[in-house]
GROMACS .gro file of C-alpha atoms in nm:
model
  422
    1GLU     CA    1  -2.073   3.297  -0.379
    2SER     CA    2  -1.840   3.501  -0.310
    3SER     CA    3  -1.499   3.462  -0.514
    4ASP     CA    4  -1.270   3.598  -0.240
    5ASP     CA    5  -1.408   3.385   0.015
    6PRO     CA    6  -1.568   3.063  -0.086
    7LEU     CA    7  -1.857   2.845   0.167
    8LEU     CA    8  -1.734   2.477  -0.002
    9LEU     CA    9  -2.014   2.278   0.102
   10SER     CA   10  -2.077   1.868   0.086
   11VAL     CA   11  -2.382   1.685  -0.033
   12ARG     CA   12  -2.457   1.321   0.114
   13SER     CA   13  -2.707   1.086   0.206
   14GLY     CA   14  -2.926   1.018   0.513
   15ALA     CA   15  -3.102   0.714   0.471
   16ALA     CA   16  -3.337   0.545   0.745
   17ILE     CA   17  -3.146   0.280   0.774
   18SER     CA   18  -2.789   0.257   0.705
   19MET     CA   19  -2.626   0.157   0.377
   20PRO     CA   20  -2.269   0.212   0.342
   21GLY     CA   21  -2.091   0.244   0.039
   22MET     CA   22  -2.430   0.242  -0.194
   23MET     CA   23  -2.555   0.600  -0.223
   24ASP     CA   24  -2.347   0.821  -0.333
   25THR     CA   25  -2.174   1.159  -0.139
   26ILE     CA   26  -1.997   1.492  -0.344
   27LEU     CA   27  -1.737   1.667  -0.141
   28ASN     CA   28  -1.587   2.003  -0.234
   29ILE     CA   29  -1.903   2.182  -0.406
   30GLY     CA   30  -1.832   2.553  -0.514
   31LEU     CA   31  -1.511   2.516  -0.652
   32ASN     CA   32  -1.457   2.642  -0.984
   33ASP     CA   33  -1.129   2.800  -1.171
   34LYS     CA   34  -1.224   3.102  -0.978
   35THR     CA   35  -1.294   2.991  -0.626
   36VAL     CA   36  -0.999   2.763  -0.661
   37VAL     CA   37  -0.786   3.042  -0.666
   38SER     CA   38  -0.888   3.243  -0.381
   39LEU     CA   39  -0.885   2.932  -0.158
   40ALA     CA   40  -0.508   2.897  -0.244
   41GLU     CA   41  -0.505   3.226  -0.133
   42LEU     CA   42  -0.696   3.236   0.149
   43THR     CA   43  -0.544   2.873   0.262
   44GLN     CA   44  -0.202   2.998   0.170
   45ASN     CA   45  -0.173   2.601   0.034
   46GLU     CA   46  -0.189   2.629  -0.352
   47ARG     CA   47  -0.163   2.236  -0.302
   48PHE     CA   48  -0.453   2.161  -0.031
   49ALA     CA   49  -0.683   2.417  -0.308
   50TYR     CA   50  -0.609   2.216  -0.633
   51ASP     CA   51  -0.601   1.879  -0.483
   52SER     CA   52  -0.945   2.004  -0.351
   53TYR     CA   53  -1.094   2.087  -0.744
   54ARG     CA   54  -0.947   1.736  -0.832
   55ARG     CA   55  -1.156   1.560  -0.642
   56LEU     CA   56  -1.493   1.727  -0.707
   57LEU     CA   57  -1.389   1.693  -1.083
   58SER     CA   58  -1.373   1.298  -1.013
   59MET     CA   59  -1.665   1.287  -0.758
   60PHE     CA   60  -1.900   1.494  -0.942
   61GLY     CA   61  -1.781   1.374  -1.299
   62ASN     CA   62  -1.879   0.998  -1.186
   63VAL     CA   63  -2.229   1.071  -0.921
   64VAL     CA   64  -2.393   1.377  -1.175
   65TYR     CA   65  -2.265   1.221  -1.474
   66GLY     CA   66  -2.215   0.885  -1.499
   67ILE     CA   67  -1.819   0.928  -1.553
   68SER     CA   68  -1.649   0.575  -1.510
   69GLU     CA   69  -1.419   0.606  -1.176
   70ASP     CA   70  -1.190   0.411  -1.387
   71ALA     CA   71  -1.145   0.703  -1.651
   72PHE     CA   72  -1.023   0.967  -1.365
   73ASP     CA   73  -0.798   0.725  -1.240
   74GLN     CA   74  -0.641   0.568  -1.476
   75VAL     CA   75  -0.553   0.952  -1.562
   76LEU     CA   76  -0.388   0.986  -1.190
   77THR     CA   77  -0.232   0.651  -1.222
   78ASP     CA   78  -0.088   0.767  -1.576
   79ILE     CA   79   0.066   1.078  -1.410
   80LYS     CA   80   0.225   0.859  -1.120
   81LYS     CA   81   0.339   0.617  -1.342
   82ALA     CA   82   0.555   0.868  -1.584
   83LYS     CA   83   0.681   0.996  -1.276
   84ASN     CA   84   0.720   0.724  -1.046
   85TYR     CA   85   0.538   0.867  -0.765
   86ARG     CA   86   0.441   0.558  -0.478
   87SER     CA   87   0.119   0.756  -0.355
   88ASP     CA   88  -0.132   1.082  -0.433
   89LEU     CA   89   0.050   1.234  -0.195
   90ASP     CA   90   0.376   1.277  -0.438
   91LEU     CA   91   0.167   1.508  -0.664
   92THR     CA   92   0.284   1.879  -0.687
   93VAL     CA   93   0.034   2.167  -0.712
   94ASP     CA   94   0.192   2.158  -1.141
   95ASP     CA   95   0.051   1.801  -1.161
   96LEU     CA   96  -0.330   1.863  -1.017
   97LYS     CA   97  -0.329   2.139  -1.256
   98VAL     CA   98  -0.230   1.931  -1.533
   99ILE     CA   99  -0.464   1.637  -1.369
  100ILE     CA  100  -0.756   1.842  -1.311
  101GLU     CA  101  -0.707   1.962  -1.751
  102ARG     CA  102  -0.712   1.601  -1.846
  103PHE     CA  103  -1.054   1.565  -1.582
  104LYS     CA  104  -1.227   1.825  -1.797
  105GLU     CA  105  -1.100   1.693  -2.125
  106LEU     CA  106  -1.305   1.411  -1.992
  107TYR     CA  107  -1.624   1.655  -1.933
  108LYS     CA  108  -1.634   1.736  -2.271
  109LYS     CA  109  -1.593   1.349  -2.417
  110SER     CA  110  -1.910   1.294  -2.248
  111ASP     CA  111  -2.259   1.340  -2.363
  112HIS     CA  112  -2.351   1.635  -2.104
  113GLY     CA  113  -2.028   1.889  -2.220
  114ASP     CA  114  -1.855   2.121  -1.992
  115PHE     CA  115  -1.838   2.061  -1.600
  116PRO     CA  116  -2.043   2.315  -1.434
  117GLN     CA  117  -1.880   2.643  -1.322
  118ASP     CA  118  -2.195   2.830  -1.151
  119PRO     CA  119  -2.191   2.676  -0.756
  120ARG     CA  120  -2.587   2.672  -0.772
  121GLN     CA  121  -2.546   2.476  -1.068
  122GLN     CA  122  -2.310   2.217  -0.951
  123LEU     CA  123  -2.519   2.237  -0.582
  124MET     CA  124  -2.873   2.124  -0.736
  125ALA     CA  125  -2.714   1.875  -0.958
  126ALA     CA  126  -2.555   1.713  -0.652
  127ILE     CA  127  -2.881   1.692  -0.495
  128ASN     CA  128  -3.067   1.565  -0.733
  129ALA     CA  129  -2.815   1.303  -0.804
  130VAL     CA  130  -2.760   1.192  -0.432
  131PHE     CA  131  -3.178   1.156  -0.431
  132ASP     CA  132  -3.141   0.980  -0.781
  133SER     CA  133  -2.899   0.724  -0.580
  134TRP     CA  134  -3.235   0.561  -0.360
  135ASN     CA  135  -3.262   0.418  -0.696
  136ASN     CA  136  -2.922   0.316  -0.863
  137ASN     CA  137  -2.879  -0.111  -0.904
  138ARG     CA  138  -2.607  -0.157  -0.593
  139ALA     CA  139  -2.877   0.059  -0.342
  140GLN     CA  140  -3.189  -0.206  -0.514
  141VAL     CA  141  -2.926  -0.511  -0.461
  142TYR     CA  142  -2.857  -0.408  -0.123
  143ARG     CA  143  -3.170  -0.340   0.013
  144ARG     CA  144  -3.317  -0.691  -0.117
  145GLU     CA  145  -3.000  -0.861   0.049
  146ASN     CA  146  -3.092  -0.731   0.356
  147HIS     CA  147  -3.440  -0.677   0.398
  148ILE     CA  148  -3.496  -0.309   0.358
  149SER     CA  149  -3.789  -0.172   0.201
  150GLU     CA  150  -3.750   0.004  -0.124
  151ASP     CA  151  -4.032   0.271   0.017
  152LEU     CA  152  -3.850   0.466   0.259
  153GLY     CA  153  -3.651   0.684   0.052
  154THR     CA  154  -3.338   0.904   0.179
  155ALA     CA  155  -3.306   1.242   0.332
  156VAL     CA  156  -2.995   1.457   0.171
  157ASN     CA  157  -2.763   1.652   0.408
  158ILE     CA  158  -2.646   1.974   0.295
  159GLN     CA  159  -2.269   2.018   0.565
  160GLU     CA  160  -2.046   2.287   0.536
  161MET     CA  161  -1.672   2.159   0.420
  162VAL     CA  162  -1.404   2.063   0.646
  163PHE     CA  163  -1.062   2.004   0.543
  164GLY     CA  164  -0.872   1.693   0.664
  165ASN     CA  165  -0.599   1.730   0.319
  166PHE     CA  166  -0.452   2.050   0.482
  167GLY     CA  167  -0.109   1.846   0.624
  168ASP     CA  168  -0.036   1.665   0.846
  169ASP     CA  169  -0.237   1.839   1.099
  170SER     CA  170  -0.571   1.709   0.954
  171GLY     CA  171  -0.678   1.407   0.839
  172THR     CA  172  -1.023   1.208   0.848
  173GLY     CA  173  -1.149   0.882   0.989
  174VAL     CA  174  -1.417   0.623   1.035
  175ALA     CA  175  -1.439   0.460   1.395
  176PHE     CA  176  -1.685   0.165   1.593
  177THR     CA  177  -1.732   0.209   1.898
  178ARG     CA  178  -1.669  -0.126   1.967
  179ASN     CA  179  -1.488  -0.390   1.775
  180PRO     CA  180  -1.675  -0.508   1.464
  181SER     CA  181  -1.527  -0.816   1.431
  182THR     CA  182  -1.537  -0.915   1.779
  183GLY     CA  183  -1.729  -0.697   1.933
  184GLU     CA  184  -1.453  -0.575   2.244
  185SER     CA  185  -1.491  -0.290   2.388
  186GLY     CA  186  -1.304   0.031   2.325
  187LEU     CA  187  -1.254   0.253   2.020
  188PHE     CA  188  -1.146   0.055   1.712
  189GLY     CA  189  -1.086   0.239   1.360
  190GLU     CA  190  -0.891   0.392   1.102
  191PHE     CA  191  -0.723   0.695   1.003
  192LEU     CA  192  -0.557   0.881   0.735
  193LEU     CA  193  -0.305   1.227   0.794
  194ASN     CA  194  -0.341   1.488   0.534
  195ALA     CA  195  -0.667   1.310   0.304
  196GLN     CA  196  -1.060   1.340   0.243
  197GLY     CA  197  -1.304   1.092   0.386
  198GLU     CA  198  -1.366   0.946   0.084
  199ASP     CA  199  -1.006   0.822   0.107
  200VAL     CA  200  -1.054   0.587   0.378
  201VAL     CA  201  -1.365   0.437   0.256
  202ALA     CA  202  -1.315   0.357  -0.093
  203GLY     CA  203  -1.001   0.206   0.011
  204ILE     CA  204  -0.759   0.359  -0.241
  205ARG     CA  205  -0.494   0.421   0.083
  206THR     CA  206  -0.425   0.229   0.342
  207PRO     CA  207  -0.520   0.379   0.640
  208GLU     CA  208  -0.348   0.397   0.996
  209PRO     CA  209  -0.559   0.228   1.329
  210VAL     CA  210  -0.695   0.549   1.536
  211SER     CA  211  -0.503   0.426   1.807
  212VAL     CA  212  -0.218   0.562   1.620
  213LEU     CA  213  -0.375   0.900   1.694
  214LYS     CA  214  -0.263   0.825   2.115
  215ASP     CA  215   0.058   0.919   1.997
  216LYS     CA  216   0.041   1.185   1.717
  217LEU     CA  217  -0.252   1.407   1.847
  218PRO     CA  218  -0.306   1.261   2.198
  219GLN     CA  219  -0.604   1.557   2.278
  220ILE     CA  220  -0.745   1.437   1.977
  221TYR     CA  221  -0.759   1.095   2.057
  222GLN     CA  222  -0.876   1.190   2.410
  223GLN     CA  223  -1.177   1.335   2.275
  224LEU     CA  224  -1.295   1.099   2.047
  225ALA     CA  225  -1.301   0.867   2.351
  226THR     CA  226  -1.561   1.117   2.534
  227ILE     CA  227  -1.764   1.110   2.203
  228ALA     CA  228  -1.783   0.767   2.136
  229ALA     CA  229  -1.917   0.663   2.487
  230ARG     CA  230  -2.124   0.950   2.460
  231LEU     CA  231  -2.311   0.840   2.123
  232GLU     CA  232  -2.338   0.460   2.255
  233LYS     CA  233  -2.544   0.595   2.542
  234HIS     CA  234  -2.732   0.792   2.339
  235TYR     CA  235  -2.802   0.518   2.071
  236ARG     CA  236  -2.796   0.233   2.357
  237GLU     CA  237  -2.620   0.096   2.058
  238MET     CA  238  -2.305   0.046   1.873
  239GLN     CA  239  -2.222   0.297   1.606
  240ASP     CA  240  -1.990   0.370   1.368
  241PHE     CA  241  -1.888   0.685   1.330
  242GLU     CA  242  -1.697   0.984   1.039
  243PHE     CA  243  -1.520   1.224   1.200
  244THR     CA  244  -1.227   1.482   1.012
  245ILE     CA  245  -0.958   1.744   1.187
  246GLU     CA  246  -0.874   2.026   1.051
  247ARG     CA  247  -0.567   2.207   1.189
  248GLY     CA  248  -0.588   2.024   1.487
  249ARG     CA  249  -0.911   2.063   1.617
  250LEU     CA  250  -1.201   1.779   1.571
  251TYR     CA  251  -1.505   1.769   1.375
  252LEU     CA  252  -1.788   1.490   1.390
  253LEU     CA  253  -1.948   1.409   1.054
  254GLN     CA  254  -2.210   1.156   1.085
  255THR     CA  255  -2.336   0.825   1.336
  256ARG     CA  256  -2.467   0.548   1.252
  257GLU     CA  257  -2.536   0.194   1.373
  258GLY     CA  258  -2.231   0.001   1.311
  259LYS     CA  259  -2.214  -0.322   1.072
  260ARG     CA  260  -2.058  -0.645   1.265
  261THR     CA  261  -2.052  -1.001   1.238
  262PRO     CA  262  -2.259  -1.227   1.369
  263ASP     CA  263  -1.987  -1.341   1.646
  264ALA     CA  264  -1.961  -0.965   1.771
  265ALA     CA  265  -2.332  -0.836   1.778
  266VAL     CA  266  -2.371  -1.101   2.023
  267LYS     CA  267  -2.160  -1.025   2.202
  268ILE     CA  268  -2.210  -0.669   2.172
  269VAL     CA  269  -2.582  -0.721   2.302
  270VAL     CA  270  -2.472  -0.964   2.600
  271ASP     CA  271  -2.248  -0.689   2.691
  272LEU     CA  272  -2.452  -0.364   2.659
  273ALA     CA  273  -2.759  -0.585   2.851
  274ALA     CA  274  -2.471  -0.632   3.126
  275GLU     CA  275  -2.402  -0.236   3.124
  276GLY     CA  276  -2.751  -0.171   3.159
  277LEU     CA  277  -2.767   0.032   2.804
  278ILE     CA  278  -3.052  -0.254   2.700
  279THR     CA  279  -3.252  -0.508   2.892
  280LYS     CA  280  -3.229  -0.859   2.850
  281GLU     CA  281  -3.539  -0.848   2.623
  282GLU     CA  282  -3.400  -0.606   2.387
  283ALA     CA  283  -3.056  -0.830   2.355
  284LEU     CA  284  -3.224  -1.122   2.271
  285MET     CA  285  -3.474  -0.906   2.020
  286ARG     CA  286  -3.193  -0.765   1.840
  287ILE     CA  287  -2.989  -1.077   1.742
  288GLU     CA  288  -3.092  -1.164   1.425
  289PRO     CA  289  -3.215  -1.542   1.311
  290GLU     CA  290  -2.974  -1.572   1.010
  291SER     CA  291  -2.665  -1.458   1.202
  292VAL     CA  292  -2.741  -1.747   1.457
  293THR     CA  293  -2.638  -1.957   1.154
  294LYS     CA  294  -2.394  -1.757   1.033
  295MET     CA  295  -2.186  -1.799   1.383
  296LEU     CA  296  -2.121  -2.162   1.275
  297HIS     CA  297  -1.770  -2.016   1.036
  298PRO     CA  298  -1.650  -2.270   0.896
  299VAL     CA  299  -1.306  -2.251   0.989
  300PHE     CA  300  -0.948  -2.431   0.833
  301SER     CA  301  -0.803  -2.709   1.026
  302GLU     CA  302  -0.443  -2.611   1.188
  303THR     CA  303  -0.310  -2.936   1.002
  304ASP     CA  304  -0.468  -2.824   0.622
  305LEU     CA  305  -0.344  -2.515   0.704
  306ASN     CA  306   0.056  -2.641   0.812
  307GLU     CA  307   0.053  -2.829   0.464
  308HIS     CA  308  -0.006  -2.594   0.251
  309THR     CA  309   0.186  -2.239   0.134
  310ILE     CA  310   0.052  -1.961   0.207
  311LEU     CA  311   0.048  -1.731  -0.083
  312THR     CA  312   0.011  -1.370   0.120
  313THR     CA  313  -0.147  -1.207   0.404
  314GLY     CA  314  -0.410  -0.956   0.514
  315LEU     CA  315  -0.568  -0.806   0.730
  316PRO     CA  316  -0.861  -1.029   0.841
  317ALA     CA  317  -1.157  -0.813   0.711
  318SER     CA  318  -1.427  -1.027   0.794
  319PRO     CA  319  -1.391  -1.402   0.974
  320GLY     CA  320  -1.439  -1.771   0.807
  321ALA     CA  321  -1.304  -2.004   0.571
  322ALA     CA  322  -1.356  -2.024   0.148
  323SER     CA  323  -1.236  -2.151  -0.142
  324GLY     CA  324  -1.325  -2.106  -0.477
  325GLN     CA  325  -1.191  -1.977  -0.841
  326VAL     CA  326  -1.008  -1.655  -0.844
  327TYR     CA  327  -1.247  -1.366  -1.086
  328PHE     CA  328  -1.122  -1.020  -1.107
  329THR     CA  329  -1.442  -0.804  -1.195
  330SER     CA  330  -1.809  -0.821  -1.049
  331GLN     CA  331  -1.956  -0.920  -1.378
  332ASP     CA  332  -1.752  -1.257  -1.393
  333ALA     CA  333  -1.764  -1.330  -1.088
  334LYS     CA  334  -2.188  -1.313  -1.106
  335THR     CA  335  -2.181  -1.504  -1.420
  336ALA     CA  336  -1.935  -1.812  -1.258
  337SER     CA  337  -2.173  -1.754  -0.940
  338ASP     CA  338  -2.486  -1.793  -1.160
  339ARG     CA  339  -2.304  -2.094  -1.304
  340GLY     CA  340  -2.293  -2.278  -1.009
  341GLU     CA  341  -1.914  -2.248  -0.960
  342LYS     CA  342  -1.737  -2.159  -0.593
  343VAL     CA  343  -1.641  -1.774  -0.658
  344VAL     CA  344  -1.402  -1.553  -0.467
  345LEU     CA  345  -1.349  -1.226  -0.582
  346MET     CA  346  -1.001  -1.051  -0.621
  347ARG     CA  347  -0.956  -0.686  -0.677
  348SER     CA  348  -0.745  -0.353  -0.641
  349ASP     CA  349  -1.010  -0.234  -0.373
  350THR     CA  350  -1.412  -0.260  -0.423
  351SER     CA  351  -1.651   0.036  -0.497
  352PRO     CA  352  -2.051  -0.010  -0.460
  353GLU     CA  353  -2.058  -0.094  -0.860
  354ASP     CA  354  -1.929  -0.436  -0.714
  355ILE     CA  355  -2.243  -0.520  -0.501
  356GLU     CA  356  -2.345  -0.789  -0.709
  357GLY     CA  357  -2.030  -1.004  -0.749
  358MET     CA  358  -2.003  -0.933  -0.356
  359ILE     CA  359  -2.290  -1.096  -0.307
  360ALA     CA  360  -2.248  -1.364  -0.571
  361SER     CA  361  -1.867  -1.459  -0.418
  362GLN     CA  362  -1.749  -1.707  -0.139
  363ALA     CA  363  -1.465  -1.487  -0.017
  364ILE     CA  364  -1.374  -1.110  -0.141
  365VAL     CA  365  -1.005  -1.032  -0.147
  366THR     CA  366  -0.844  -0.653  -0.217
  367SER     CA  367  -0.482  -0.572  -0.263
  368ARG     CA  368  -0.554  -0.231  -0.074
  369GLY     CA  369  -0.771  -0.071   0.177
  370GLY     CA  370  -0.786  -0.142   0.548
  371MET     CA  371  -1.078  -0.272   0.784
  372THR     CA  372  -1.310  -0.018   0.739
  373SER     CA  373  -1.293  -0.013   0.375
  374HIS     CA  374  -1.580  -0.057   0.159
  375ALA     CA  375  -1.470  -0.437   0.109
  376ALA     CA  376  -1.437  -0.451   0.486
  377VAL     CA  377  -1.709  -0.299   0.554
  378VAL     CA  378  -1.974  -0.507   0.340
  379ALA     CA  379  -1.805  -0.803   0.336
  380ARG     CA  380  -1.886  -0.875   0.732
  381GLY     CA  381  -2.235  -0.732   0.709
  382MET     CA  382  -2.302  -1.003   0.446
  383ALA     CA  383  -2.102  -1.236   0.673
  384SER     CA  384  -1.883  -1.335   0.397
  385THR     CA  385  -1.495  -1.399   0.443
  386GLY     CA  386  -1.274  -1.146   0.333
  387VAL     CA  387  -0.946  -1.044   0.376
  388VAL     CA  388  -0.825  -0.699   0.271
  389GLY     CA  389  -0.492  -0.496   0.231
  390ALA     CA  390  -0.306  -0.758   0.070
  391HIS     CA  391  -0.028  -0.530  -0.014
  392GLU     CA  392   0.212  -0.793  -0.212
  393LEU     CA  393  -0.074  -0.888  -0.401
  394GLU     CA  394  -0.075  -0.664  -0.748
  395VAL     CA  395  -0.419  -0.709  -0.981
  396ASP     CA  396  -0.402  -0.659  -1.353
  397TYR     CA  397  -0.747  -0.606  -1.490
  398ASP     CA  398  -0.626  -0.647  -1.845
  399SER     CA  399  -0.484  -0.931  -1.847
  400LYS     CA  400  -0.728  -1.112  -1.590
  401THR     CA  401  -0.422  -1.194  -1.361
  402ALA     CA  402  -0.295  -1.119  -1.001
  403GLN     CA  403   0.095  -1.204  -0.911
  404VAL     CA  404   0.218  -1.184  -0.606
  405LYS     CA  405   0.635  -1.261  -0.505
  406GLY     CA  406   0.664  -1.400  -0.879
  407GLN     CA  407   0.356  -1.577  -0.915
  408ILE     CA  408   0.086  -1.588  -1.177
  409ILE     CA  409  -0.247  -1.622  -1.017
  410HIS     CA  410  -0.493  -1.662  -1.363
  411GLN     CA  411  -0.866  -1.589  -1.349
  412GLY     CA  412  -1.044  -1.948  -1.318
  413ASP     CA  413  -0.743  -2.057  -1.018
  414TRP     CA  414  -0.853  -2.253  -0.748
  415VAL     CA  415  -0.789  -2.049  -0.341
  416SER     CA  416  -0.845  -2.080  -0.035
  417VAL     CA  417  -0.896  -1.774   0.217
  418ASP     CA  418  -0.877  -1.740   0.597
  419GLY     CA  419  -1.081  -1.450   0.694
  420THR     CA  420  -1.022  -1.502   1.088
  421ASN     CA  421  -0.638  -1.474   1.038
  422GLY     CA  422  -0.639  -1.251   0.679
   0.00000   0.00000   0.00000
């Protein structure tokens, strides 16, 4: 609780079975109007300190008090528009201070009152909120869909913060020990320089492949590859792990069994058996009967593809071919699906709140995010067709339209999505 040398914490869930993005996480607990000044002095990096405080205010407000993410995003969008900024990285210290004041006003307008300045109060509220998130709607829907018992409950992990948003020798990433789309052996994942963990998973910024670390931070890449091999040997299973690099030092945050496509699942168990990590019997038992049907994914014929114009391309997040009518919100997608329509959910990015609309859709398309974004991971886990990071796509939720290369896509228009090729 010292204002001079604050200990900042993260609070994250630890359910027995991985439920990516369904449970809540809060970072930077312990920051307040006093400790943010100390952090700026300690690190000699004022921008980093205020950026971290801005993140705490939005995450805490959303998870603990239920203030909508959109309300916080709107404040950022308004300032970036007014200043003609392309990304969050363009925000100056003065911009961040304005954002923080506006975020605090959102608290005042909520039923809960001011943001708590007492670190202990922040911590206890965060712990309770993460425990409560076991019972939120999206987690319940996910458990139903994936046959996970309601009785398991969750642990809460409290960790000392490490910071990937310290500058260009820092960053954050998510990596798989094998490719979750194809099953190929070798490190696969994504990485963002000068960012915190949520930036990669939420799909707000589009990351670079983890292989760029070979050139940018070769020692770190080598460490990652060694850790990946050790994790697989220990768990005898493909792993999905999150890491942060703070000032050139690597920290591993968590690891879990990696979600994968049905095709990748078969290749992975065959390879694990060939490598002697599991027996043939274990390999067979690890293949879900449902996934065998899902392996018979439809694909577009080359002839058909050549006869049509490609609107835009993105990253092939989850294989398969699908056609449907476009909807821009989870609720609209679900309502249309309940009417019997084939639906394609098109968004800038998805969040765990969108789970019901994602389940109802034939395909999911996002304009932002990479292969480890929420949209990509959930689409793969559900064996839905998915394309993410289609940058040319501009979604306008107010007018319920999207624009690509000057062409307007209206709600209800038919599109086809090729998740195998993006």
